[in-house]
Each structure stands twice: as C-alpha cells, then as structure tokens.
Coordinates of C-alpha atoms and ligand atoms in Angstrom, one line a residue:
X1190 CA -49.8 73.3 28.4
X1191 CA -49.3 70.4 30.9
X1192 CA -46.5 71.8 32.2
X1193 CA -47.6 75.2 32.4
X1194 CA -51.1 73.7 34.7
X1195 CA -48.2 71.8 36.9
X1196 CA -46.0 74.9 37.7
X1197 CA -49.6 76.7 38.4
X1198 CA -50.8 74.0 40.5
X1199 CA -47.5 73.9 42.8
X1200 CA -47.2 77.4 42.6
X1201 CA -51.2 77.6 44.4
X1202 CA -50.1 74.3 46.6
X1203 CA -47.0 76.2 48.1
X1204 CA -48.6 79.4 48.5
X1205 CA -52.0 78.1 50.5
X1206 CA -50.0 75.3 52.6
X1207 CA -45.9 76.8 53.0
X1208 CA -45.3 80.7 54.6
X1209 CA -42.5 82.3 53.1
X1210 CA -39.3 82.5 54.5
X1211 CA -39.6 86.3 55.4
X1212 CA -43.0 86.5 56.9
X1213 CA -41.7 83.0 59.2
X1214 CA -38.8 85.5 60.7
X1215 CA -41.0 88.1 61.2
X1216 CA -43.1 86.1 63.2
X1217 CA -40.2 84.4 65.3
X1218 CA -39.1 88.0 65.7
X1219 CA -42.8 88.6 67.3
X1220 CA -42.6 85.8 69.6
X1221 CA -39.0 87.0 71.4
X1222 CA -40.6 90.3 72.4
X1223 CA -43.5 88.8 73.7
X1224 CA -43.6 87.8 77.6
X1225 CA -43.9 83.7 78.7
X1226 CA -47.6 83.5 79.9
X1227 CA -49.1 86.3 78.5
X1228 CA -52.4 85.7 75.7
X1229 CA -49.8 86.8 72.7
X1230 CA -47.8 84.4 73.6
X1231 CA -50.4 81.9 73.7
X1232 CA -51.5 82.7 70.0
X1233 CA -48.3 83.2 69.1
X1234 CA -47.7 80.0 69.6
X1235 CA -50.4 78.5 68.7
X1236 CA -49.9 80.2 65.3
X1237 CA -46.1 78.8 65.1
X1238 CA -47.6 75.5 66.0
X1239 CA -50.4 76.0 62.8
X1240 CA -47.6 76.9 60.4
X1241 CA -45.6 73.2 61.1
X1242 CA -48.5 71.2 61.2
X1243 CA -49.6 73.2 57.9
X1244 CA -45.8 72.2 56.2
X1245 CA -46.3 68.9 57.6
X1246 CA -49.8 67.8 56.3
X1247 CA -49.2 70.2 52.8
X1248 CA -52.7 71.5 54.4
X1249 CA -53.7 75.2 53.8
X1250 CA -52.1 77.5 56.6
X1251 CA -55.6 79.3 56.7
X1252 CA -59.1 78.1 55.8
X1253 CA -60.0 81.5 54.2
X1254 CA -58.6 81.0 50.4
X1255 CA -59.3 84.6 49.9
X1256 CA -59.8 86.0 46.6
X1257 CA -56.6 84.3 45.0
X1258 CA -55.2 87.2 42.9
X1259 CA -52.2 86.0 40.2
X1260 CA -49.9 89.1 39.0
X1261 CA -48.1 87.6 35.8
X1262 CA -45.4 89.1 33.7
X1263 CA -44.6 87.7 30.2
X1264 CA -42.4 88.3 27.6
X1265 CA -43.9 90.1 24.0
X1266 CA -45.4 87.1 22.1
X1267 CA -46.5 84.7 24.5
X1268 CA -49.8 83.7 24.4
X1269 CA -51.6 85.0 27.4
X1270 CA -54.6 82.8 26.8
X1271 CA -53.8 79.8 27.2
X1272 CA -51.5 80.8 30.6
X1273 CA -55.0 81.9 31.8
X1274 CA -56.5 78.5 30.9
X1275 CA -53.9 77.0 32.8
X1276 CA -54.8 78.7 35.7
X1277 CA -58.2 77.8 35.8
X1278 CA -57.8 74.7 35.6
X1279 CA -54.9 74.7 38.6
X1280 CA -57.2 76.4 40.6
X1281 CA -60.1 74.2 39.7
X1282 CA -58.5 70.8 40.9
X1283 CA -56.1 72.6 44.1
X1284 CA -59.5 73.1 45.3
X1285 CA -61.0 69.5 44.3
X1286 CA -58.1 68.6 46.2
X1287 CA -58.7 70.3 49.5
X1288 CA -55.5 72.7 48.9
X1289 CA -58.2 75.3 48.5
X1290 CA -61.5 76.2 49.9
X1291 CA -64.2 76.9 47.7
X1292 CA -64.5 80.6 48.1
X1293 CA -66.3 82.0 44.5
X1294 CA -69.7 83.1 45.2
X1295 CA -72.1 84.7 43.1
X1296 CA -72.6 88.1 44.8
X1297 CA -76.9 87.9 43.7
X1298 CA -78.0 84.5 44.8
X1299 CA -75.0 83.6 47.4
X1300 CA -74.3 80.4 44.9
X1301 CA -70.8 79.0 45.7
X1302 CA -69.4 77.8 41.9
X1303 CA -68.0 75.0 44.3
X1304 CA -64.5 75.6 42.5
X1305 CA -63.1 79.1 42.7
X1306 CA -64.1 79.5 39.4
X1307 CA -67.0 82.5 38.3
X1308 CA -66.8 86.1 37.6
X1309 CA -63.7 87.8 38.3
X1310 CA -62.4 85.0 40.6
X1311 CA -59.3 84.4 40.5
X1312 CA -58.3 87.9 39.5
X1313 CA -55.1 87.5 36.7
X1314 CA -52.9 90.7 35.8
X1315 CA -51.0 90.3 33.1
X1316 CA -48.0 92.6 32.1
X1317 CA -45.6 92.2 29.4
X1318 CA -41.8 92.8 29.8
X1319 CA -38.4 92.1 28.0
X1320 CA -37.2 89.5 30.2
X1321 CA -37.6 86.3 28.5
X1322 CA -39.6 84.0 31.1
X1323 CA -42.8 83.9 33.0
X1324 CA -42.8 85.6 36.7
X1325 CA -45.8 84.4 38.2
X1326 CA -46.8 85.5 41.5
X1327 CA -50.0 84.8 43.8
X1328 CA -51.2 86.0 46.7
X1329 CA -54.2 84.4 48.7
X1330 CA -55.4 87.1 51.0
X1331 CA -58.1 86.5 53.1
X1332 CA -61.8 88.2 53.8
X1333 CA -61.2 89.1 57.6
X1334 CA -58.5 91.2 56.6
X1335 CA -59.4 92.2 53.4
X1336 CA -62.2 93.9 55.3
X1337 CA -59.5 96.1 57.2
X1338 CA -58.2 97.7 54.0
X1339 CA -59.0 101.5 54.2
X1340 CA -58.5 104.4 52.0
X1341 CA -58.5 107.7 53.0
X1342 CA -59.3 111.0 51.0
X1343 CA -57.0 114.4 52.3
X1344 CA -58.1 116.6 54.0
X1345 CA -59.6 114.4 56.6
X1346 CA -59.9 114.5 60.4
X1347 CA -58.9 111.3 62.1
X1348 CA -60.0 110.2 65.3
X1349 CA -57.5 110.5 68.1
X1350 CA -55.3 112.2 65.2
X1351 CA -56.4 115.4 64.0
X1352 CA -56.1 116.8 60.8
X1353 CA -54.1 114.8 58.3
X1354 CA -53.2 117.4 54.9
X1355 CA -52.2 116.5 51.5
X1356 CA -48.4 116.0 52.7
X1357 CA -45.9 113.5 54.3
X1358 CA -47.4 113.8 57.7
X1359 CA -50.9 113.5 56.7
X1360 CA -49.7 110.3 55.3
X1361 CA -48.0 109.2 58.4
X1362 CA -51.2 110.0 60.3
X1363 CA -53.5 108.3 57.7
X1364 CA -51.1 105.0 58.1
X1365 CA -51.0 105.1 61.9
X1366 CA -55.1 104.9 61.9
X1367 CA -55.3 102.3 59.5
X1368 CA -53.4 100.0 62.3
X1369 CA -55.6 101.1 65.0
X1370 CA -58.8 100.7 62.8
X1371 CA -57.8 97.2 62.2
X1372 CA -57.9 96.3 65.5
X1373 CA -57.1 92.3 65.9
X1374 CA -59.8 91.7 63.5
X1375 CA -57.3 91.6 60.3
X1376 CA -55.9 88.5 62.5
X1377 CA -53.1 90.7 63.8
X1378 CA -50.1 91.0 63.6
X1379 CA -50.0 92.0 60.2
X1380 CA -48.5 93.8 57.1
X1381 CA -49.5 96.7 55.5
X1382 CA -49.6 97.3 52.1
X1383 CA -49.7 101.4 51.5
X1384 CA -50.7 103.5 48.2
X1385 CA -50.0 106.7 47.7
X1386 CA -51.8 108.5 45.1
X1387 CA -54.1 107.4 42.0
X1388 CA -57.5 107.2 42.2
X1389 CA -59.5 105.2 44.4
X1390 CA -59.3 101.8 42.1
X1391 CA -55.7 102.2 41.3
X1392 CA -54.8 103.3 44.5
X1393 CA -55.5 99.9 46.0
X1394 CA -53.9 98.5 43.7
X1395 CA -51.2 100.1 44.3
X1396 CA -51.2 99.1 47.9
X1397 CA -51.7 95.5 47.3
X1398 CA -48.9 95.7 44.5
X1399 CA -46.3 96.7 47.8
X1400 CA -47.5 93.1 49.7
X1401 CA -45.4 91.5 46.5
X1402 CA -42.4 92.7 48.1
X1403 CA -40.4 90.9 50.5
X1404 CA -40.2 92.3 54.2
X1405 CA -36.9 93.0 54.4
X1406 CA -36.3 95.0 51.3
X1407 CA -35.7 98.7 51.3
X1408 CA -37.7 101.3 50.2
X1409 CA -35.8 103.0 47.5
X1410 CA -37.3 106.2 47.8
X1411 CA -35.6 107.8 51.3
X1412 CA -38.8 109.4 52.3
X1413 CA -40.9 106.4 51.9
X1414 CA -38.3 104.1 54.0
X1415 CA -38.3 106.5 56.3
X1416 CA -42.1 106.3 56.8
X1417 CA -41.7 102.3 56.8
X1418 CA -39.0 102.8 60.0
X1419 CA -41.1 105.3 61.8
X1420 CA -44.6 103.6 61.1
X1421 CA -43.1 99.7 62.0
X1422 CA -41.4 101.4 65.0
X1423 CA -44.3 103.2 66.6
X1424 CA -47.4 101.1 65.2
X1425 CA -46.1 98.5 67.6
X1426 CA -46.2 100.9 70.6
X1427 CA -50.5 101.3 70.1
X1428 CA -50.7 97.7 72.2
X1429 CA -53.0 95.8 69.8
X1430 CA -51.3 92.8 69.8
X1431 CA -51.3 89.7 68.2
X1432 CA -55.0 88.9 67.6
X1433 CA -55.9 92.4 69.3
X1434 CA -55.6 90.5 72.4
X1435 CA -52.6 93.0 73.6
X1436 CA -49.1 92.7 73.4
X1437 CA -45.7 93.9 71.8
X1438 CA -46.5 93.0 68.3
X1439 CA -49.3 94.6 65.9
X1440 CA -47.6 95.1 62.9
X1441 CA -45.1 92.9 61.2
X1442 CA -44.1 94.7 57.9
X1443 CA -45.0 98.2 56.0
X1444 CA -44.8 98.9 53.0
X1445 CA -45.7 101.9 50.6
X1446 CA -45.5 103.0 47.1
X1447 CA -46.4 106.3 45.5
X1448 CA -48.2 107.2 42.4
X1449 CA -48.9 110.7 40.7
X1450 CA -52.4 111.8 41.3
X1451 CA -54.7 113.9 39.8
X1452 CA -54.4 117.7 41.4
X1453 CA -58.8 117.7 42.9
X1454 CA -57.8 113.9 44.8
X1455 CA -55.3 113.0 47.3
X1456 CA -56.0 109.1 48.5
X1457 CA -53.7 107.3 50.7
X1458 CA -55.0 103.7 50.6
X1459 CA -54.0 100.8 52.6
X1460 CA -54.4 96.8 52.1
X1461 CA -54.2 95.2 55.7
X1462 CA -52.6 91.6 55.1
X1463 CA -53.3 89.2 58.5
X1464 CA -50.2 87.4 59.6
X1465 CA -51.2 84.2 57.5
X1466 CA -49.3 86.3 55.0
X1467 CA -49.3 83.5 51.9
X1468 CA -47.2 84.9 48.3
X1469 CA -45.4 83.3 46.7
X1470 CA -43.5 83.0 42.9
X1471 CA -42.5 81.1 40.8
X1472 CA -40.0 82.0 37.6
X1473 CA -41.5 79.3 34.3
X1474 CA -40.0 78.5 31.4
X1475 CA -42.2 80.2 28.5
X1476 CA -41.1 78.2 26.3
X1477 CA -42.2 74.6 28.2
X1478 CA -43.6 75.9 30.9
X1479 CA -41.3 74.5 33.6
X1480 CA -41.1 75.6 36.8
X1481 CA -37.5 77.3 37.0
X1482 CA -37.2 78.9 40.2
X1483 CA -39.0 79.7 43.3
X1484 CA -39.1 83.3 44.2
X1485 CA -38.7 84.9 47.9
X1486 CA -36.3 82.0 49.2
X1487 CA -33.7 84.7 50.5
X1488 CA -32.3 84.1 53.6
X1489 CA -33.2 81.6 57.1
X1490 CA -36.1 79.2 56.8
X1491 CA -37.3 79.0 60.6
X1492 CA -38.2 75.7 61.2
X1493 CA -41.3 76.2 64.0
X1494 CA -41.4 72.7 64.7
X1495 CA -38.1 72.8 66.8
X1496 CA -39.9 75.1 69.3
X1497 CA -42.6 73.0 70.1
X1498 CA -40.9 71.6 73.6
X1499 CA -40.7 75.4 74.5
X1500 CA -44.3 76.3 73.9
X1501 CA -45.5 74.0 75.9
X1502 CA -43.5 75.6 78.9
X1503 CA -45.1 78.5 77.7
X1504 CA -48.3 77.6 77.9
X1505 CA -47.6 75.6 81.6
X1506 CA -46.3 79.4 83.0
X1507 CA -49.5 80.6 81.5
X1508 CA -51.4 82.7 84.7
X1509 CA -54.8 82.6 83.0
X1510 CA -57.1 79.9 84.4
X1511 CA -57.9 77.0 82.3
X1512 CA -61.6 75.7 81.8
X1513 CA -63.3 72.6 80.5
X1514 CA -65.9 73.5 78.6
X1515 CA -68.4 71.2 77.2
X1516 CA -72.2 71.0 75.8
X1517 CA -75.1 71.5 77.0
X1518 CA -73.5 74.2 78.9
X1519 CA -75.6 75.6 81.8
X1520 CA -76.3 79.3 82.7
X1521 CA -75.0 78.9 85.8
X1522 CA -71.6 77.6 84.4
X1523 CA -71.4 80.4 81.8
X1524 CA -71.6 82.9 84.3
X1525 CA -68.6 81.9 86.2
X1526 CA -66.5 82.7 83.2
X1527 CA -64.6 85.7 83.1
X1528 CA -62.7 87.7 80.3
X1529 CA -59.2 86.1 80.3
X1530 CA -60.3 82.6 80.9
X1531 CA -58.9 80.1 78.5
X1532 CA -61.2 77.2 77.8
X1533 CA -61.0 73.9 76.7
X1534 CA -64.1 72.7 74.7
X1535 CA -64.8 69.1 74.8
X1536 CA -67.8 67.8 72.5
X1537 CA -70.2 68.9 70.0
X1538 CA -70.3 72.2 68.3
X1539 CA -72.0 73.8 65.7
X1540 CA -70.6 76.0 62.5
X1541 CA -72.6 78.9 62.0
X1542 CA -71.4 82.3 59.7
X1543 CA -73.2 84.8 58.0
X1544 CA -76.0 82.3 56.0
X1545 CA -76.4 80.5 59.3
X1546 CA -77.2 83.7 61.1
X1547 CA -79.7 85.7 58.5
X1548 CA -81.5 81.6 58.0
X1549 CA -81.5 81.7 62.3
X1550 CA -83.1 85.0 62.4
X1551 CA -86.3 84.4 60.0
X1552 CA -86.3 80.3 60.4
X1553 CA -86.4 77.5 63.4
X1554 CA -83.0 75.6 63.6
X1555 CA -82.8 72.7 62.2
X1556 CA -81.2 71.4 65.1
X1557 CA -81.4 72.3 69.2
X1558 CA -79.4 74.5 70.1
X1559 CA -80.1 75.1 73.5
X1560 CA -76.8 75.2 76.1
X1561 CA -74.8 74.8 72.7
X1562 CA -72.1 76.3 71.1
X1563 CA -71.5 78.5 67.9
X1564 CA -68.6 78.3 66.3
X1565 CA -67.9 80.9 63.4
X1566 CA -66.1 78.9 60.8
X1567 CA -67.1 78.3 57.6
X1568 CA -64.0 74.9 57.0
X1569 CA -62.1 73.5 53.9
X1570 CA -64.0 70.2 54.0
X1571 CA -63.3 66.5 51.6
X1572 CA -65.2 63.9 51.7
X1573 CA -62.6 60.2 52.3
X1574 CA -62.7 57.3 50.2
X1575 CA -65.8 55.7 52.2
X1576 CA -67.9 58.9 51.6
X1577 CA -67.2 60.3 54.8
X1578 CA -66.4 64.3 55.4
X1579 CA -62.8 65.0 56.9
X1580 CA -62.1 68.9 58.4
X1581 CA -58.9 69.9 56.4
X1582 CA -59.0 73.6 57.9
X1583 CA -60.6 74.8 60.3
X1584 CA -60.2 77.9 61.8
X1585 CA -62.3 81.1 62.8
X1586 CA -64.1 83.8 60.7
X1587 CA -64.3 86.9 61.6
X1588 CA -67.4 87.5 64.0
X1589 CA -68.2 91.2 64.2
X1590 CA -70.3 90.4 60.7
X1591 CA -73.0 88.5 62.6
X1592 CA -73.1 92.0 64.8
X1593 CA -77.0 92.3 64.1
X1594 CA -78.4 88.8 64.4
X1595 CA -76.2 87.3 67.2
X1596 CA -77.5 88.6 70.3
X1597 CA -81.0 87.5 69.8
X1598 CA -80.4 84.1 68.0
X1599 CA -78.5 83.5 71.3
X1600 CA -81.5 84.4 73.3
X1601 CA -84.3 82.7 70.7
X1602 CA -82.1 79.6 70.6
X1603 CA -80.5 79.2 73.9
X1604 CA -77.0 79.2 72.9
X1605 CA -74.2 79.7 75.7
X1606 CA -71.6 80.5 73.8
X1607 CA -70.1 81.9 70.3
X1608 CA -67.0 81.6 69.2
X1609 CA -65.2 83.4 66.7
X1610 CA -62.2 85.8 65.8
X1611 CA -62.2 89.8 66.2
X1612 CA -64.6 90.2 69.0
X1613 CA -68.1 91.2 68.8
X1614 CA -70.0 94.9 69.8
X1615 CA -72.1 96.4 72.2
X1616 CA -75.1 94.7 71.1
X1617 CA -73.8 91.2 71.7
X1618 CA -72.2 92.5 74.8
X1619 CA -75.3 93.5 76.7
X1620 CA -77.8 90.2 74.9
X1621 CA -74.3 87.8 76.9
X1622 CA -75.4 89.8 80.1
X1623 CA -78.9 89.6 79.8
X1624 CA -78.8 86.1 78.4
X1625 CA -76.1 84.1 80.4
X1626 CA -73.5 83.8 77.3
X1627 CA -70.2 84.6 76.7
X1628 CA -67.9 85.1 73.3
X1629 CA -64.5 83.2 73.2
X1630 CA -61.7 84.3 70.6
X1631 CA -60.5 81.4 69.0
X1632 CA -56.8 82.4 67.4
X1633 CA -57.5 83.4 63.3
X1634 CA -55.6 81.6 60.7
X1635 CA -55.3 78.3 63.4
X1636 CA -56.8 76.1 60.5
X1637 CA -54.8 73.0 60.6
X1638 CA -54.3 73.4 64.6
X1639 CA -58.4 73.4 65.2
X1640 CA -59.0 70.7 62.3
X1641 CA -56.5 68.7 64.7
X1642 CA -59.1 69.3 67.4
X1643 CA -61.7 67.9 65.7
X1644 CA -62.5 64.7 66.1
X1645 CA -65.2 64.1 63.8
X1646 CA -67.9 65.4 62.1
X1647 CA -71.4 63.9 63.3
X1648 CA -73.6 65.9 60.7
X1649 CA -74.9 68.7 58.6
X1650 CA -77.4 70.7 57.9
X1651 CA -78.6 73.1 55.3
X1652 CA -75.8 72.5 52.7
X1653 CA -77.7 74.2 50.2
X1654 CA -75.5 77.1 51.5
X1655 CA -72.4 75.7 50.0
X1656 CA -69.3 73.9 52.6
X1657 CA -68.4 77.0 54.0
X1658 CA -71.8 78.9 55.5
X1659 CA -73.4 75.0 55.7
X1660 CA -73.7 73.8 59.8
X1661 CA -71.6 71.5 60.3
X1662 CA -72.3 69.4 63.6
X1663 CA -68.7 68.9 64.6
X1664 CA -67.1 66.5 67.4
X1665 CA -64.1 68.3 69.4
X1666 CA -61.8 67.4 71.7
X1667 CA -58.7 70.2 73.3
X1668 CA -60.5 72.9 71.5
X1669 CA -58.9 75.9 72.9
X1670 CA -59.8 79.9 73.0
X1671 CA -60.2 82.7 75.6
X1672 CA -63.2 84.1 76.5
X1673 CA -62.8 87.7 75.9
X1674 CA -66.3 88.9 76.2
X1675 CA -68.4 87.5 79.2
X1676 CA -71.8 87.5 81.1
X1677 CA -70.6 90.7 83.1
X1678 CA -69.9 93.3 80.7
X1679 CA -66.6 93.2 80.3
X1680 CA -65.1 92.7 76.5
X1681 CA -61.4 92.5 76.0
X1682 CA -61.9 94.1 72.5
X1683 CA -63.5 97.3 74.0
X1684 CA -61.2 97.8 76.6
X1685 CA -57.7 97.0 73.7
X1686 CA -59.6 99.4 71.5
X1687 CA -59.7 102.6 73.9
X1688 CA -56.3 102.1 75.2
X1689 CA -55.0 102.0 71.7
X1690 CA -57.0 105.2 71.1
X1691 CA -54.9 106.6 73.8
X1692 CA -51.7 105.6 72.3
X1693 CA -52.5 106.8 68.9
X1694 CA -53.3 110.1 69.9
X1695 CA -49.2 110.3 71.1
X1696 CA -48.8 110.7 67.6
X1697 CA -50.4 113.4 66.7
X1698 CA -47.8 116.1 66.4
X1699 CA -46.3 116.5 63.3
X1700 CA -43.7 114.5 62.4
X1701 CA -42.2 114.7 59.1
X1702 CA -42.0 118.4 57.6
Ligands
LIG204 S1 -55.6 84.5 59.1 FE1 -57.5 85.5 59.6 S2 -57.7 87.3 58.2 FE2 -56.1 85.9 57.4 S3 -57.1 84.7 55.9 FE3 -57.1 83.5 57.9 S4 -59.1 84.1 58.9 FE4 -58.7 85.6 57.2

C-alpha cells in the first residue's frame, strides 16, 4: 500500500509540475512559425519561460488543478479498492504540499473540501485487462478549457459553416467550429480531443479518452487520420493564435475516435485541452506497487531553458509600446492606453474571481478599491514555516465568467483596470468607455512565471471563500500583460473573433465525400 500511494503521488507530482515530451515539441514547433516581435511570440515565450521555471521549482505548470481524472487498467484479481485508497490519499497530501491547488467544491454551498477530495473528485476509471501490471494514467485538465468542450447533435447549422449532415464532412465542419468557438479562451493553442458517436455522456468520454494519446501517433483508421491532417492543417489558417491574441498557431494536436451510435442520435463531441496539456503514466508493479516505468517518454525532450537568451531578443524587437503601470491608477492615465500596449504593473493588486464578483455586487469591499487593479486569479497558495503565505502559482482565470458583474463593480468601486485571460464582452467593453478602465490579457497557464512576479502578499480578505475565490492583496513587481480591451472601444477579442469568422467560412464546401 505504501508503495502503491508513492507511485500515485509521483505520478500527480510529474503530471501538475513536468509537460510531456510531445506536447514540449509541439510547442517549440509553435514558436518557429511565429514572427520575432509579434503578441504570439510574446506569450509564447512567456509560456516556454513558465514550463522551465515550472521543471525547475517542481511547481505546478498551471494553477488550475482541474478536475484530476485517473484512467486505470488492472489485471483480473487485483483489488481495486485499495488502489483507490491510494489515490486519495496521493491526492490529499500533493495538494497539502502545494503540487495541487485545492480545486473540490461542493456544487450547493461553494465549500472547497480544502483537499481535492468530495463527491466525484478525483474521477477514477478502472478497467480490467490481461496484461499483468497497473497502467495508470492522469490527466489534470483545467476549468477555462474545460468550458470550451462542445458537442454537437447532426443535423445542425453552424455559424459561418452551413449545414453539417450525419457524414464525414459534417464532422469536419462540426470540428472546424469547435476551434473557432474556443477562441483563445481554452488558453490557446490547444489540442482537441474528438468523439464520434455514443450518446451525449459517452460521447465525451470518448473525446477525452483521444487526449490519452500521444501527438504524434497515427490514427489507425485512414479516414480519421485524414480528418486529423486536414483539421491540424487548416485549423491553424482561422488566425486565433496563441492566447487568441492572433498568430500562426491555434491548434497543436487532433485527435478523434469513433463509436457506434444509436440510429435517432448523431453527436460529434469535442474536449478542448489548453496548451498546459499535463498527462502523464506510469506502468506499477501490482504486485508491490512500484513504479516500473514512465509512459509518453518517446522521443526529444526540449529543454526551454536553453532559449531563454533568445526570448529576450524577442521581446527587445517587440514593436508594441511598453507601460509602467502602477496603483492608484488615474483616469487620465488609463485613457492613454491602447489595445496592443504591453504593461508592466508595479505594486499592489487585488485577486478577485467569480465569489469576489457576485460578494462585490450585493456587498461594500472590504477594501478600497478605487484607481486599483483586479486581477482574475484564484492562486495555489502555502503558508512558510513562520506562518507566512507564499504564491506557488499564479496565473490567470478565465474572465468572460465575471461577464455580468464586471462592468459595474468597476464603476461602483472605482477600479481602473481588470486583468484576466480570454477577454471580456460588450458589456465590459462599453462600462471601460464610460468609466475610464481598460482589460489586460495576462498569458493563461503563466503560473510559476507571475508567482515569480509577486513579491509578497500584504493581505487577505474574505477567506471564507476558500484560497482560490479569497482576495488576496498581492505585492508585484515586472507584472506583464497587454491591454487588449481599452477606454475607446476597441477589444482585440472582438476584432480576432470576426476575422476568424471569415476564415472559417473558407471552409464550408464540402470536403470529404
Ligand atoms: S492553461 Fe489556461 S485553460 Fe489550461 S488549466 Fe491553466 S488557466 Fe486553465
């Protein structure tokens, strides 16, 4: 049983803190294509940057644990009980330990368990097989992706597509939209996981089963490779980009698997995976419960940290203008930015997601937030030997959740600025007009390289909301993102999302017969 918790517990270590070999060459392949200077650039290497200092502190690549879902096959006679115990209590102390952010709440009364322990968290699938050890595999996959899976029900008409029937092509058409709908908010570039068939339960599963593969595998069904060729090699051509910010890059793997279906249904479902694409495996001993092998360890391991030298040239040819940003931040400042600026945020700042928002809307603050900023994070926090809270991730959640609130907290409260991943809408657009605000796009997934930025934390306040939705009153220093909404109606997001609605509708003859 010991054995069994410490091939678990490395197994959740590796997979939150280590990318795997294949997903690292994808993403060096996405950095060649992309121009010196450009904003995909930037967060490209800003994401390469993440990755090493993530190896290097054995710190988890991204804050967001996910929903960390275990897919276990054992041979007949072994007990699955007790492998189920030893997950649990992995789980329980890689999250003690920081390697994990508390992400289990209880979907009535918003309680976090505290240890990523409750109802249906993690999710285990166990399968039996003749082989005769333990494959254990995880996957930690985050919300602002998870949010981007899609399943579609043919016949259906899909915008800037058309009709999409109950054959190949509808399917091509169905998987072409599910990039576009994802936008950068899946933290783009990322893999798609595609399911054809089932019902709508097993059809997701079945699309999440395909993100177990490795990226450079090959279909063995010759229709569905060729779907995997003709969706990686066009998907890239709709501009998204890395982070929806624009670019060469939106997709960095696809993957599909088929299923019979029931004659009345035809689903095609997809499971958007962000490019903090963490799986791993691990092959254990049943009998002792040794770790025996690590799984997806084909091929180069790109080492990030040898490129360092070059990114900085990068970001010195960088034609964007660079601006100090720090609080209390007056209208008259705000107003000068412009979409495409990159800032540098000096100072305080304030955490504030989803509980943050709904307690701002029907409650004072607890603190004043006038001229301040709002930073969308909800961080993997420890507390040092002297009782002290250290940031141990860091990065942005997804914004487009605090939709209805933010506009008129910003105006109620004061606030200059919030910051975030994924953009906001038209709401927020028009209040940052009216208001004097702006929204800056801080690069998703960047846990360990914001946590670098911060400097200390000063404070918090209403903790009865758990670590991630408490505000934290945070201390910064280099804290870089690019405003990509501003005071003057202009929004980055809108103007990706209806250029990539032009270049989807190239696609919309038919295609495969
Ligand atoms: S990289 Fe983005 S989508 Fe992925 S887990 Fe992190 S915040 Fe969520």
């Amino acid at each position: 049983m010991e054995k069994l918790f410490e091939s678990m517990y490395q197994l959740i270590v590796e997979t939150s803190t280590k990318l795997p070999k294949d997903v690292r060459r994808a993403i060096a392949k996405a950095k060649l294509s992309e121009s010196a200077g450009t904003r995909a650039a930037m967060s490209l290497a800003t994401i390469t940057e993440n990755i090493t200092m993530a190896d290097e502190n054995v710190s988890p690549i991204c804050q967001d644990t996910g929903l960390p879902t275990f897919k276990i096959k054992t041979p007949v006679g072994v007990n699955q009980l007790e492998i189920k115990e030893a997950i649990y209590t992995a789980i329980a102390q890689a999250t003690k330990d920081g390697k994990l952010r508390p992400n289990s709440v209880d979907s009535l009364t918003g309680a976090n368990s505290g240890d990523n322990l409750g109802v249906g968290t993690p999710v285990i699938k166990f399968e039996q097989w003749e082989k005769d050890y333990i494959d254990a595999r995880l996957i930690l996959k985050g919300g602002g992706c998870e949010n981007k899976n899609i399943q579609y029900s043919l016949p259906c008409e899909l915008e800037g597509l058309g009709r999409a029937g109950r054959d190949l092509d509808g399917i091509r058409k169905c998987v072409m939209h599910s990039v576009y709908q994802a936008q950068g908010q899946g933290c783009s570039a990322g893999v798609i996981g595609v399911g054809i068939g089932g019902d709508r339960t097993s059809g997701y599963e079945l699309a999440k089963e395909q993100l177990f593969r490795s990226l450079d595998d090959e279909n063995a069904i010759p229709e569905l490779k060729e779907l995997e060729e003709y969706v990686m090699e066009n998907a890239n051509k709709l501009g998204i980009g890395t982070m929806g910010f624009g670019g060469e890059t939106t997709l960095l793997g696809c993957k599909v698997g088929v299923a019979n279906r029931i004659p009345a249904s035809f689903f095609v479902s997809v499971a958007y995976n962000c490019w903090a694409y963490r799986r791993l495996g691990v092959k254990i001993n049943a009998e002792s419960g040794d770790l025996m092998e690590w799984m997806y360890q084909e091929g180069e391991m790109i080492d990030f940290s040898k490129e360092l030298a070059e990114q900085e040239e990068v970001a010195a040819t960088s034609d964007s203008r660079e601006i100090v940003l720090e609080a209390p931040i007056t209208e008259e400042k705000i107003r000068s930015l412009k979409v495409g600026d990159v800032v540098r945020i000096n100072g305080r700042m304030f955490t504030g997601r989803d509980a943050i928002h709904k307690y701002l809307s029907d409650n004072d603050s607890p603190v004043d937030l006038d001229g301040q900023i709002i930073y969308h994070c909800g961080p993997v926090m420890l507390k040092d030997a002297e009782g002290n809270w250290e940031v141990k991730a860091a990065g942005p959640t997804t914004s487009i959740r605090e939709e209805p609130y933010q506009g008129d907290i910003m105006k109620r409260f004061g606030i200059r600025a919030v910051m975030g991943k994924g953009g906001m809408g038209a709401k927020t657009l028009k209040a940052l007009g009216e208001h004097g605000g702006v929204y800056l796009n801080a690069i998703g997934g960047a846990a360990q390289y914001y946590a670098d930025c911060i400097k200390g934390v000063d404070g918090v306040d209403l903790m009865e909301f758990g670590i991630p939705e408490a505000m934290w009153h945070l201390r910064v220093e280099g804290f870089t993102a690019v405003v990509t909404m501003d005071s003057h109606g202009n929004s980055l997001h809108a103007d990706v999302e209806k250029s990539s609605l032009e270049k989807l509708a190239q696609f919309k003859d038919r295609v495969f017969s």
